[in-house]
Amino acid sequence: MKQRILFVCLGNICRSPAAEEIFRVAVARRGMQATITTDSAGTYGGHAGERSDARMRRAAAARGYELTHLARRIREEDFERFDRIIVMDEYNYEDVHRLAPSRELANKIFRMREFFPEGTRYTYVPDPYYEGHEGFELVLDLLEGSCERLLEDLISTKEQ
Ligand code: 4NP
């Protein structure tokens, strides 16, 4: 069975496109790209159509990830099209929850922090937009750790 994963942040130019690409690379590394697909979106549409933030593209490229996503806003139909919708922080959670067409479909919403490795000091993926370079590095660190655990979770859920 195919599993479709949507990552969501505010602008869809920093955190979620990076999550999408890091996750895609992790999936490809295990040769699972035919069964697990991924996309990203933002709760705010102000950057729709834009490439990812140049600071995030640069920081990601230094780790071997090429961000090619064009920003888009999350839509109601995404709740039907995707199996899991994974948000970066509590603001995203509330905004996405508000958009959910039904309580049942709202069960598809997860927080990225659920997949943080044990001992992580953070409880969400902090918005790097107004931060310096370290903010982007922190986001990439958190995403690399959690994408791996998310993938393991998907694999074990599928096996049950
Ligand atoms: P993102 O970061 O949600 O990780 O894509 C942001 C991008 C844009 C804005 C805020 C956060 N903004 O205010 O335009």
PDB file of C-alpha atoms and ligand atoms in Angstrom:
ATOM      1  CA  MET A   1       0.000   0.000   0.000  1.00  0.00           C
ATOM      2  CA  LYS A   2       1.227   3.447  -0.892  1.00  0.00           C
ATOM      3  CA  GLN A   3       1.848   5.917   1.931  1.00  0.00           C
ATOM      4  CA  ARG A   4       1.669   9.624   1.179  1.00  0.00           C
ATOM      5  CA  ILE A   5       3.238  12.063   3.621  1.00  0.00           C
ATOM      6  CA  LEU A   6       2.669  15.838   3.658  1.00  0.00           C
ATOM      7  CA  PHE A   7       4.946  18.116   5.711  1.00  0.00           C
ATOM      8  CA  VAL A   8       3.481  21.460   6.770  1.00  0.00           C
ATOM      9  CA  CYS A   9       4.956  24.676   8.199  1.00  0.00           C
ATOM     10  CA  LEU A  10       3.932  28.333   8.003  1.00  0.00           C
ATOM     11  CA  GLY A  11       5.480  29.670   4.792  1.00  0.00           C
ATOM     12  CA  ASN A  12       6.488  26.414   3.034  1.00  0.00           C
ATOM     13  CA  ILE A  13       9.855  27.977   2.175  1.00  0.00           C
ATOM     14  CA  CYS A  14      12.064  26.880   5.109  1.00  0.00           C
ATOM     15  CA  ARG A  15      11.131  23.952   7.365  1.00  0.00           C
ATOM     16  CA  SER A  16       8.636  21.830   5.415  1.00  0.00           C
ATOM     17  CA  PRO A  17      10.427  21.802   2.024  1.00  0.00           C
ATOM     18  CA  ALA A  18      13.605  20.803   3.884  1.00  0.00           C
ATOM     19  CA  ALA A  19      11.675  18.046   5.711  1.00  0.00           C
ATOM     20  CA  GLU A  20      10.243  16.866   2.402  1.00  0.00           C
ATOM     21  CA  GLU A  21      13.674  16.543   0.781  1.00  0.00           C
ATOM     22  CA  ILE A  22      15.433  15.028   3.807  1.00  0.00           C
ATOM     23  CA  PHE A  23      12.634  12.483   4.092  1.00  0.00           C
ATOM     24  CA  ARG A  24      12.705  11.752   0.354  1.00  0.00           C
ATOM     25  CA  VAL A  25      16.445  11.026   0.543  1.00  0.00           C
ATOM     26  CA  ALA A  26      15.923   8.726   3.558  1.00  0.00           C
ATOM     27  CA  VAL A  27      13.164   6.867   1.675  1.00  0.00           C
ATOM     28  CA  ALA A  28      15.322   6.552  -1.462  1.00  0.00           C
ATOM     29  CA  ARG A  29      18.242   5.256   0.600  1.00  0.00           C
ATOM     30  CA  ARG A  30      16.040   2.302   1.542  1.00  0.00           C
ATOM     31  CA  GLY A  31      14.760   1.914  -2.010  1.00  0.00           C
ATOM     32  CA  MET A  32      11.172   2.656  -0.914  1.00  0.00           C
ATOM     33  CA  GLN A  33      10.364   5.550  -3.254  1.00  0.00           C
ATOM     34  CA  ALA A  34       7.674   3.530  -5.041  1.00  0.00           C
ATOM     35  CA  THR A  35       5.655   3.052  -1.860  1.00  0.00           C
ATOM     36  CA  ILE A  36       6.290   6.219   0.160  1.00  0.00           C
ATOM     37  CA  THR A  37       5.753   9.584  -1.511  1.00  0.00           C
ATOM     38  CA  THR A  38       6.081  13.060  -0.036  1.00  0.00           C
ATOM     39  CA  ASP A  39       5.142  16.707  -0.541  1.00  0.00           C
ATOM     40  CA  SER A  40       5.009  19.889   1.542  1.00  0.00           C
ATOM     41  CA  ALA A  41       2.736  22.907   2.006  1.00  0.00           C
ATOM     42  CA  GLY A  42       2.295  25.999   4.171  1.00  0.00           C
ATOM     43  CA  THR A  43      -0.603  27.313   6.233  1.00  0.00           C
ATOM     44  CA  TYR A  44       0.172  30.816   4.914  1.00  0.00           C
ATOM     45  CA  GLY A  45       0.002  31.377   1.156  1.00  0.00           C
ATOM     46  CA  GLY A  46       2.081  34.562   0.959  1.00  0.00           C
ATOM     47  CA  HIS A  47       5.067  32.775  -0.574  1.00  0.00           C
ATOM     48  CA  ALA A  48       3.087  30.522  -2.943  1.00  0.00           C
ATOM     49  CA  GLY A  49       4.974  29.815  -6.170  1.00  0.00           C
ATOM     50  CA  GLU A  50       8.342  30.774  -4.674  1.00  0.00           C
ATOM     51  CA  ARG A  51      11.402  28.580  -4.357  1.00  0.00           C
ATOM     52  CA  SER A  52      12.598  27.780  -0.867  1.00  0.00           C
ATOM     53  CA  ASP A  53      14.342  30.513   1.123  1.00  0.00           C
ATOM     54  CA  ALA A  54      17.895  30.979  -0.217  1.00  0.00           C
ATOM     55  CA  ARG A  55      19.348  30.597   3.300  1.00  0.00           C
ATOM     56  CA  MET A  56      17.644  27.247   3.720  1.00  0.00           C
ATOM     57  CA  ARG A  57      18.639  26.109   0.236  1.00  0.00           C
ATOM     58  CA  ARG A  58      22.260  26.971   0.991  1.00  0.00           C
ATOM     59  CA  ALA A  59      22.327  25.244   4.377  1.00  0.00           C
ATOM     60  CA  ALA A  60      20.593  22.152   2.932  1.00  0.00           C
ATOM     61  CA  ALA A  61      22.922  22.033  -0.097  1.00  0.00           C
ATOM     62  CA  ALA A  62      25.920  21.946   2.245  1.00  0.00           C
ATOM     63  CA  ARG A  63      24.486  18.631   3.559  1.00  0.00           C
ATOM     64  CA  GLY A  64      23.778  17.301   0.067  1.00  0.00           C
ATOM     65  CA  TYR A  65      20.067  18.142  -0.222  1.00  0.00           C
ATOM     66  CA  GLU A  66      18.817  20.040  -3.250  1.00  0.00           C
ATOM     67  CA  LEU A  67      15.563  21.866  -2.502  1.00  0.00           C
ATOM     68  CA  THR A  68      13.503  22.293  -5.692  1.00  0.00           C
ATOM     69  CA  HIS A  69       9.999  22.569  -4.194  1.00  0.00           C
ATOM     70  CA  LEU A  70       7.788  25.529  -5.112  1.00  0.00           C
ATOM     71  CA  ALA A  71       5.740  26.823  -2.181  1.00  0.00           C
ATOM     72  CA  ARG A  72       2.001  26.228  -1.993  1.00  0.00           C
ATOM     73  CA  ARG A  73      -0.710  26.631   0.586  1.00  0.00           C
ATOM     74  CA  ILE A  74      -2.332  23.581   2.185  1.00  0.00           C
ATOM     75  CA  ARG A  75      -5.841  22.838   0.845  1.00  0.00           C
ATOM     76  CA  GLU A  76      -8.792  20.935   2.289  1.00  0.00           C
ATOM     77  CA  GLU A  77      -8.375  18.201  -0.325  1.00  0.00           C
ATOM     78  CA  ASP A  78      -4.905  17.451   1.088  1.00  0.00           C
ATOM     79  CA  PHE A  79      -6.691  15.659   3.933  1.00  0.00           C
ATOM     80  CA  GLU A  80      -7.992  13.140   1.377  1.00  0.00           C
ATOM     81  CA  ARG A  81      -4.845  12.955  -0.743  1.00  0.00           C
ATOM     82  CA  PHE A  82      -2.375  12.261   2.094  1.00  0.00           C
ATOM     83  CA  ASP A  83      -2.166   9.573   4.760  1.00  0.00           C
ATOM     84  CA  ARG A  84      -0.235  11.649   7.285  1.00  0.00           C
ATOM     85  CA  ILE A  85       0.075  15.412   7.636  1.00  0.00           C
ATOM     86  CA  ILE A  86       3.091  16.306   9.765  1.00  0.00           C
ATOM     87  CA  VAL A  87       3.379  19.787  11.256  1.00  0.00           C
ATOM     88  CA  MET A  88       6.450  21.575  12.597  1.00  0.00           C
ATOM     89  CA  ASP A  89       5.037  23.548  15.546  1.00  0.00           C
ATOM     90  CA  GLU A  90       1.892  24.183  17.581  1.00  0.00           C
ATOM     91  CA  TYR A  91       0.775  27.140  15.443  1.00  0.00           C
ATOM     92  CA  ASN A  92       0.854  24.882  12.397  1.00  0.00           C
ATOM     93  CA  TYR A  93      -1.034  22.238  14.387  1.00  0.00           C
ATOM     94  CA  GLU A  94      -3.847  24.611  15.289  1.00  0.00           C
ATOM     95  CA  ASP A  95      -4.107  26.082  11.789  1.00  0.00           C
ATOM     96  CA  VAL A  96      -4.135  22.678  10.092  1.00  0.00           C
ATOM     97  CA  HIS A  97      -6.575  21.298  12.654  1.00  0.00           C
ATOM     98  CA  ARG A  98      -8.946  24.175  11.951  1.00  0.00           C
ATOM     99  CA  LEU A  99      -8.851  23.309   8.245  1.00  0.00           C
ATOM    100  CA  ALA A 100      -9.638  19.603   8.739  1.00  0.00           C
ATOM    101  CA  PRO A 101     -12.961  18.717   7.062  1.00  0.00           C
ATOM    102  CA  SER A 102     -13.860  16.154   9.761  1.00  0.00           C
ATOM    103  CA  ARG A 103     -12.688  14.819  13.098  1.00  0.00           C
ATOM    104  CA  GLU A 104     -11.700  11.562  11.455  1.00  0.00           C
ATOM    105  CA  LEU A 105      -9.500  13.307   8.904  1.00  0.00           C
ATOM    106  CA  ALA A 106      -7.958  15.407  11.685  1.00  0.00           C
ATOM    107  CA  ASN A 107      -6.522  12.121  13.011  1.00  0.00           C
ATOM    108  CA  LYS A 108      -4.067  12.280  10.117  1.00  0.00           C
ATOM    109  CA  ILE A 109      -2.294  15.253  11.734  1.00  0.00           C
ATOM    110  CA  PHE A 110       0.952  14.485  13.586  1.00  0.00           C
ATOM    111  CA  ARG A 111       3.584  16.690  15.191  1.00  0.00           C
ATOM    112  CA  MET A 112       7.159  16.298  13.983  1.00  0.00           C
ATOM    113  CA  ARG A 113       8.272  16.273  17.618  1.00  0.00           C
ATOM    114  CA  GLU A 114       6.641  12.854  18.032  1.00  0.00           C
ATOM    115  CA  PHE A 115       9.563  11.556  15.976  1.00  0.00           C
ATOM    116  CA  PHE A 116      12.385  13.506  17.658  1.00  0.00           C
ATOM    117  CA  PRO A 117      15.140  11.217  18.938  1.00  0.00           C
ATOM    118  CA  GLU A 118      15.108  10.648  22.683  1.00  0.00           C
ATOM    119  CA  GLY A 119      16.881  13.385  24.608  1.00  0.00           C
ATOM    120  CA  THR A 120      16.109  16.170  22.104  1.00  0.00           C
ATOM    121  CA  ARG A 121      15.943  19.499  23.929  1.00  0.00           C
ATOM    122  CA  TYR A 122      13.246  20.936  21.661  1.00  0.00           C
ATOM    123  CA  THR A 123       9.499  20.296  21.650  1.00  0.00           C
ATOM    124  CA  TYR A 124       8.875  21.628  18.125  1.00  0.00           C
ATOM    125  CA  VAL A 125      10.827  22.623  14.991  1.00  0.00           C
ATOM    126  CA  PRO A 126      11.518  26.353  15.553  1.00  0.00           C
ATOM    127  CA  ASP A 127      10.801  28.844  12.793  1.00  0.00           C
ATOM    128  CA  PRO A 128      14.222  29.924  11.409  1.00  0.00           C
ATOM    129  CA  TYR A 129      12.910  32.786   9.261  1.00  0.00           C
ATOM    130  CA  TYR A 130      14.042  35.583  11.586  1.00  0.00           C
ATOM    131  CA  GLU A 131      17.083  33.704  12.876  1.00  0.00           C
ATOM    132  CA  GLY A 132      20.706  33.581  11.808  1.00  0.00           C
ATOM    133  CA  HIS A 133      22.504  30.685  10.172  1.00  0.00           C
ATOM    134  CA  GLU A 134      22.398  28.585  13.378  1.00  0.00           C
ATOM    135  CA  GLY A 135      18.596  28.590  13.188  1.00  0.00           C
ATOM    136  CA  PHE A 136      18.741  26.844   9.833  1.00  0.00           C
ATOM    137  CA  GLU A 137      21.350  24.365  11.033  1.00  0.00           C
ATOM    138  CA  LEU A 138      19.203  23.556  14.046  1.00  0.00           C
ATOM    139  CA  VAL A 139      16.192  22.895  11.801  1.00  0.00           C
ATOM    140  CA  LEU A 140      18.258  20.557   9.617  1.00  0.00           C
ATOM    141  CA  ASP A 141      19.615  18.711  12.681  1.00  0.00           C
ATOM    142  CA  LEU A 142      16.097  18.203  14.068  1.00  0.00           C
ATOM    143  CA  LEU A 143      14.720  17.123  10.691  1.00  0.00           C
ATOM    144  CA  GLU A 144      17.495  14.659   9.925  1.00  0.00           C
ATOM    145  CA  GLY A 145      16.940  12.919  13.263  1.00  0.00           C
ATOM    146  CA  SER A 146      13.154  12.865  13.060  1.00  0.00           C
ATOM    147  CA  CYS A 147      12.833  11.863   9.378  1.00  0.00           C
ATOM    148  CA  GLU A 148      14.753   8.696  10.115  1.00  0.00           C
ATOM    149  CA  ARG A 149      12.452   7.815  13.026  1.00  0.00           C
ATOM    150  CA  LEU A 150       9.351   8.725  11.045  1.00  0.00           C
ATOM    151  CA  LEU A 151      10.429   6.316   8.326  1.00  0.00           C
ATOM    152  CA  GLU A 152      11.016   3.546  10.850  1.00  0.00           C
ATOM    153  CA  ASP A 153       7.565   4.236  12.302  1.00  0.00           C
ATOM    154  CA  LEU A 154       5.934   3.987   8.861  1.00  0.00           C
ATOM    155  CA  ILE A 155       7.728   0.741   8.102  1.00  0.00           C
ATOM    156  CA  SER A 156       6.747  -0.863  11.413  1.00  0.00           C
ATOM    157  CA  THR A 157       3.122   0.375  11.143  1.00  0.00           C
ATOM    158  CA  LYS A 158       2.909  -1.188   7.689  1.00  0.00           C
ATOM    159  CA  GLU A 159       4.229  -4.508   8.967  1.00  0.00           C
ATOM    160  CA  GLN A 160       1.573  -4.800  11.701  1.00  0.00           C
TER     161      GLN A 160
HETATM  162  P1  4NP B   1       8.694  28.346   7.314  1.00  0.00           P
HETATM  163  O1  4NP B   1       9.349  29.770   7.672  1.00  0.00           O
HETATM  164  O2  4NP B   1       7.318  28.333   7.955  1.00  0.00           O
HETATM  165  O3  4NP B   1       9.612  27.362   7.928  1.00  0.00           O
HETATM  166  O4  4NP B   1       8.622  28.269   5.804  1.00  0.00           O
HETATM  167  C1  4NP B   1       8.719  30.987   7.435  1.00  0.00           C
HETATM  168  C2  4NP B   1       8.632  31.501   6.168  1.00  0.00           C
HETATM  169  C3  4NP B   1       8.028  32.737   5.946  1.00  0.00           C
HETATM  170  C4  4NP B   1       7.503  33.433   7.012  1.00  0.00           C
HETATM  171  C5  4NP B   1       7.576  32.914   8.293  1.00  0.00           C
HETATM  172  C6  4NP B   1       8.177  31.686   8.495  1.00  0.00           C
HETATM  173  N1  4NP B   1       6.913  34.698   6.808  1.00  0.00           N
HETATM  174  O5  4NP B   1       6.527  35.341   7.799  1.00  0.00           O
HETATM  175  O6  4NP B   1       6.791  35.146   5.653  1.00  0.00           O
END
